[in-house]
Coordinates of C-alpha atoms and ligand atoms in Angstrom, one line a residue:
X22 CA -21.5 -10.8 9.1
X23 CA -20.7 -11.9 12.5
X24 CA -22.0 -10.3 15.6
X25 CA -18.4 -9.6 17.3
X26 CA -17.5 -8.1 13.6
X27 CA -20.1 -5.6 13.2
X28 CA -19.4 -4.6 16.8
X29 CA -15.5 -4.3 15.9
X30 CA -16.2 -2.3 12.8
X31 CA -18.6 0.0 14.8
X32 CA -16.2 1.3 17.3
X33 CA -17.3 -0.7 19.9
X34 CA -13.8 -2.0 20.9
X35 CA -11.6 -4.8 20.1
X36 CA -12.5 -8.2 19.1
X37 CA -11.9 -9.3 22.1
X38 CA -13.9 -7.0 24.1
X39 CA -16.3 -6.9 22.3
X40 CA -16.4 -10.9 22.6
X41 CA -16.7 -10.1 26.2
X42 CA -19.2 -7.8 25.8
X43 CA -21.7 -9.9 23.7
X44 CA -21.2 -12.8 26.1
X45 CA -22.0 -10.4 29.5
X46 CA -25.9 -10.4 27.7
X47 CA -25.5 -6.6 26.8
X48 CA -26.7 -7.3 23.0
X49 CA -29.8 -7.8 21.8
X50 CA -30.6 -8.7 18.1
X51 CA -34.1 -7.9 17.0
X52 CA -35.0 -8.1 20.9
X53 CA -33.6 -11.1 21.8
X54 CA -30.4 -11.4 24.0
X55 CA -28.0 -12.8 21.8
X56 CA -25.2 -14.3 23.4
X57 CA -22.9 -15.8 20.9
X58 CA -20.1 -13.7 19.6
X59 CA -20.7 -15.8 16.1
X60 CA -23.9 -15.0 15.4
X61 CA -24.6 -14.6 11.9
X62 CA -25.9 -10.8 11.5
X63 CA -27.6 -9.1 8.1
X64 CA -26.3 -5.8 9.3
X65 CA -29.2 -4.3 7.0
X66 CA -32.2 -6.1 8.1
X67 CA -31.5 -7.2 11.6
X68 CA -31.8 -4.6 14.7
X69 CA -28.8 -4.7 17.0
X70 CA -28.6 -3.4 20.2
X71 CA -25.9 -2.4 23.0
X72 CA -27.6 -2.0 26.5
X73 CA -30.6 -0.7 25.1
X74 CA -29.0 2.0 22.1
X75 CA -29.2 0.5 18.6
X76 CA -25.9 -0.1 16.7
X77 CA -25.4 1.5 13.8
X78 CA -23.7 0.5 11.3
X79 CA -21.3 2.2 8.9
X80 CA -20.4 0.0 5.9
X81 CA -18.4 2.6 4.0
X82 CA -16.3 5.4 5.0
X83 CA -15.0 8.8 2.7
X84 CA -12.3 10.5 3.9
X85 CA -10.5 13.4 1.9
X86 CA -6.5 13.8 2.6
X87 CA -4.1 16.7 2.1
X88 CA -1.5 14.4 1.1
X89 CA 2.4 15.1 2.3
X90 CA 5.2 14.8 -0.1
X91 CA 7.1 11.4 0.5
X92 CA 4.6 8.9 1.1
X93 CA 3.0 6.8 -1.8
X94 CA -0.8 6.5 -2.7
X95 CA -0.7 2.9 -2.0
X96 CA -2.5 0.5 0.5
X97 CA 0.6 -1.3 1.6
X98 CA 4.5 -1.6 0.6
X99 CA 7.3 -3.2 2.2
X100 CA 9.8 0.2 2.2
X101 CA 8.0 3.1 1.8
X102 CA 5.4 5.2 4.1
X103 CA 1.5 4.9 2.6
X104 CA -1.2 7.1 3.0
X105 CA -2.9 4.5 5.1
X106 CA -0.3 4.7 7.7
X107 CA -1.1 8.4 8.1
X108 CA -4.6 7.2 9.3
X109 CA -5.4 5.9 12.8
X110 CA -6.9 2.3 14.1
X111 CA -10.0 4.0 13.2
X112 CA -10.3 4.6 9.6
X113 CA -7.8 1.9 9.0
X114 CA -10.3 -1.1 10.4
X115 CA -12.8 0.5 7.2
X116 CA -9.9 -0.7 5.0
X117 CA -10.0 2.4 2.8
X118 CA -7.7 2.5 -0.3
X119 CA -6.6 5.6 -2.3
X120 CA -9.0 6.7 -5.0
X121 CA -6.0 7.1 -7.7
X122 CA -2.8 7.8 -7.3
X123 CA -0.6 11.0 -6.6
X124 CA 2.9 10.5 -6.6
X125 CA 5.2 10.7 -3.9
X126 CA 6.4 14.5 -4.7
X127 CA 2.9 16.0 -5.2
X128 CA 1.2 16.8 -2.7
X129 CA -2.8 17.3 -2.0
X130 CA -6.2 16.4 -2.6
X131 CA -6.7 12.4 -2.1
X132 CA -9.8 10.5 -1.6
X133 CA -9.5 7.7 0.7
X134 CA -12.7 5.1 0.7
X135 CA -13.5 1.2 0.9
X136 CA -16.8 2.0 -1.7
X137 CA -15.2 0.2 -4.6
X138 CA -18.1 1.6 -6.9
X139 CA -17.6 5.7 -6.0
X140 CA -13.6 4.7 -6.8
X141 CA -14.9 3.5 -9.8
X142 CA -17.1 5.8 -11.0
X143 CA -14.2 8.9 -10.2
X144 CA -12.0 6.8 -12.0
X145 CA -13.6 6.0 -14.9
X146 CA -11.9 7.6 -18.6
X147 CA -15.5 7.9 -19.4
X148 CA -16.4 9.9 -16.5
X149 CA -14.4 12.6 -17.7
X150 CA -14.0 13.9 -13.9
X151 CA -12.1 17.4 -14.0
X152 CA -9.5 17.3 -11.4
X153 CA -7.9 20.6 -11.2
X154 CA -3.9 21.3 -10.0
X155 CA -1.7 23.8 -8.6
X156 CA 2.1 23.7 -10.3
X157 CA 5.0 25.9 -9.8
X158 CA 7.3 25.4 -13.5
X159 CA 10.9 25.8 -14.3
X160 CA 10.6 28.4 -16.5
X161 CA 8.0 30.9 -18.5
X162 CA 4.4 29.2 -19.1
X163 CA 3.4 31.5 -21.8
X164 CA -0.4 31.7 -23.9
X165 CA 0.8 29.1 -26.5
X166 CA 1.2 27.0 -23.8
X167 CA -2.5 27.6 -22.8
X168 CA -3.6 27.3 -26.5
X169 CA -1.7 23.8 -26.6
X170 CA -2.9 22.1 -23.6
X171 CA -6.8 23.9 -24.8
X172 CA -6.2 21.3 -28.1
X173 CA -4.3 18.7 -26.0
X174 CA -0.6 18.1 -26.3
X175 CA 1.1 14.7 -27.3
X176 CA 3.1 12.8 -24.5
X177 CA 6.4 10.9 -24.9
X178 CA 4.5 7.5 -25.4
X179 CA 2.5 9.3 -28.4
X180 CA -0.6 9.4 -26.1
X181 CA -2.8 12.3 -27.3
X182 CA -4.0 14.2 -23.8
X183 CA -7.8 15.1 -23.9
X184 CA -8.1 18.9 -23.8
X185 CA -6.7 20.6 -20.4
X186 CA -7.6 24.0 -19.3
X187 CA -4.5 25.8 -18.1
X188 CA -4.1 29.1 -16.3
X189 CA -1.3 31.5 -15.5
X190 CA -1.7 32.6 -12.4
X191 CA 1.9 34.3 -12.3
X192 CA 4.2 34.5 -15.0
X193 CA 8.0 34.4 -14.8
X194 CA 11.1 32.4 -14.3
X195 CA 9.6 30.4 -12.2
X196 CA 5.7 30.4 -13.5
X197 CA 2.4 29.3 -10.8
X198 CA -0.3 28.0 -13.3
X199 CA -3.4 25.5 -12.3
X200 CA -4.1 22.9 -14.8
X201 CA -7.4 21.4 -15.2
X202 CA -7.7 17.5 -16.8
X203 CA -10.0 14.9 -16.7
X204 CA -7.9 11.9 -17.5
X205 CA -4.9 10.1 -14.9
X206 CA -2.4 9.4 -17.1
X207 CA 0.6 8.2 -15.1
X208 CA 2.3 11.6 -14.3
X209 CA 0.0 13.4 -16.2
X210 CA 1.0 16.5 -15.8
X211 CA 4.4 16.8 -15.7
X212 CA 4.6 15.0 -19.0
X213 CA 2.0 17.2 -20.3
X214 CA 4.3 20.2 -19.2
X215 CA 7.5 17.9 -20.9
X216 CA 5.3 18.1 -24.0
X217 CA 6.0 22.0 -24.0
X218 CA 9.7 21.4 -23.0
X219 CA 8.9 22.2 -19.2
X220 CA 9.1 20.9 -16.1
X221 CA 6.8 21.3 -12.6
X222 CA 8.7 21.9 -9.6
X223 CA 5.6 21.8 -7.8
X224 CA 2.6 19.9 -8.0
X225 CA -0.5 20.1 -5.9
X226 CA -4.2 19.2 -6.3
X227 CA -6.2 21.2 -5.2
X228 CA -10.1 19.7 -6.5
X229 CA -11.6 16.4 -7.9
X230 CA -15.1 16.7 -9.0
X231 CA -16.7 19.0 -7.4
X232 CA -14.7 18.3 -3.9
X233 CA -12.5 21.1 -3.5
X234 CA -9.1 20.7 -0.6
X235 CA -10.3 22.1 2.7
X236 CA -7.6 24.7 3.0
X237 CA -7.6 23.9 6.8
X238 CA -6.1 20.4 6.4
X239 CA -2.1 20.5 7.0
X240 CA -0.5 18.4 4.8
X241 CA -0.4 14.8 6.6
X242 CA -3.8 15.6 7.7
X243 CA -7.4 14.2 6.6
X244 CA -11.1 14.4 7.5
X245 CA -14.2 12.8 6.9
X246 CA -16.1 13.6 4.0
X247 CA -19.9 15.2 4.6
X248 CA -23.1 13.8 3.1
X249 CA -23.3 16.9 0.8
X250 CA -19.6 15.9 0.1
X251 CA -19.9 12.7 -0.8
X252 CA -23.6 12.9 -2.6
X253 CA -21.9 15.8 -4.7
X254 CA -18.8 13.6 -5.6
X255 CA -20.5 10.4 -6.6
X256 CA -21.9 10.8 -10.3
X257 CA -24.5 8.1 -9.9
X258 CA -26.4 10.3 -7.9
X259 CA -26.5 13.3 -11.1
X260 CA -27.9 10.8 -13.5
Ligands
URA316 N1 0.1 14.4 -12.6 C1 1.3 14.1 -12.2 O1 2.3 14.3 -13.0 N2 1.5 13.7 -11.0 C2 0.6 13.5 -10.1 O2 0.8 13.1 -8.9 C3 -0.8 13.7 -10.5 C4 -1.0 14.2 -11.8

C-alpha cells in the first residue's frame, strides 16, 4: 500500500495533505524519514510513524445501523438514497457494504463492514444465523400460525422455509409477533406471513447472531461495533 494511502485511510487527512505532510519529513518508516508520498508500505510489517506516534492501522471497520424506512441496502444507485450515504467521509473512505439486504420499508438492524469474509460467514445458508424480527400483521396471528412457521411454511415460488420460531407478543386486529429465521430469502418474511394468508405492516430487525439493535440508535443512525461485538458475531472465532 502506498504511504499517502495508509495515511488517508487512517484519518490523517486528505490525500493531499497528507502528501504535504509526508513530504515536510514528519514520517518515519521503521525509523527512517521517508519522504516520498509513493512509498510502497506492508501496513503489517512495517512501523510508520507521524512526528514521533506510530500509525495505526485499521484495515477493516464494523459498524451496526438502525436502518430508516426509504433508503435501500445497497452500496450505490443512481435514484434512490443508500445506507452508505447515511454514513460520513469517515466510514465511507473504509468502503463498507451492507451485510444482506433489508428492504426499503423495514427498518433496523444492518451490518455495515468492508470484511468480505465476516459478510460471508453471516451470510452463509449453512451458517444457519438466527436473525430475529419485530412485525406488526394485518390481521389475527393465531397458534397455528406458530405451529406452521415451527414446521416451516411453503412460499409462492414453492420454496420450503427452514423452520422459524414465531411469537405473539399481542394478539388482535392488528397482531405484534417477532419471527425468528435463519435463512434471507428475498422478502422472507412477509412471504412467509403470505403463506398464512397475511400480510406485515411492519417489519423491524431487531438481532442477527448474537448482535442485538442498541435500542439507543434512532433510526438513520449507526455506531461502531465493539471487539466483544464483533468477536461474538463472527463464527470463525466459535469453531
Ligand atoms: N424479510 C422481509 O420480508 N423483508 C426484509 O427486509 C427482511 C426480511
Amino acid at each position: 500500500m502506498r504511504l499517502d494511502k495508509l495515511l488517508g485511510n487512517n484519518g490523517f487527512g486528505t490525500r493531499k495533505e497528507v502528501k504535504q505532510l509526508i513530504r515536510k519529513g514528519t514520517v518515519k518508516v521503521n525509523g527512517t524519514l521517508e519522504k516520498d508520498p509513493g512509498a510502497h508500505i506492508d501496513p503489517a510489517a512495517d512501523e510508520v510513524t507521524l512526528l514521533g506516534e506510530p500509525v495505526i492501522h485499521q484495515e477493516f471497520i464494523y459498524l451496526m445501523m438502525n436502518k430508516p424506512q426509504g433508503v435501500i441496502s445497497a452500496t450505490e444507485d443512481s435514484r434512490e438514497r443508500t445506507v452508505i450515504d447515511l454514513l460520513t467521509e469517515e466510514e465511507q473512505r473504509f468502503e463498507p457494504f451492507p451485510v444482506g439486504r433489508l428492504d426499503k420499508d423495514t427498518e433496523g438492524l444492518l451490518v455495515l463492514t468492508n470484511d468480505g469474509k465476516l459478510a460471508h460467514e453471516l451470510l452463509s445458508p449453512k451458517k444457519d444465523v438466527p436473525k430475529t424480527y419485530y412485525a406488526v400483521i394485518d390481521q389475527e396471528v393465531t397458534e397455528s400460525d406458530v405451529s406452521a412457521f415451527a414446521e416451516g411454511v411453503i412460499l409462492d415460488d414453492g420454496f420450503e422455509t427452514k423452520p422459524g420460531i414465531l411469537r405473539i407478543l399481542a394478539a388482535g386486529d392488528q397482531s405484534e409477533i417477532e419471527l425468528t429465521i435463519t435463512e434471507g430469502k428475498f422478502h422472507q418474511v412477509k412471504r412467509m406471513f403470505e403463506a398464512v394468508g397475511k400480510n406485515v405492516v411492519f417489519l423491524k430487525r431487531i438481532s442477527m447472531g448474537t448482535l442485538r439493535l442498541d435500542a439507543g440508535l434512532a433510526p438513520g443512525a449507526f455506531r461502531e461495533l465493539t471487539e466483544e461485538e464483533v468477536t461474538g458475531l463472527d463464527p470463525r472465532k466459535k469453531d
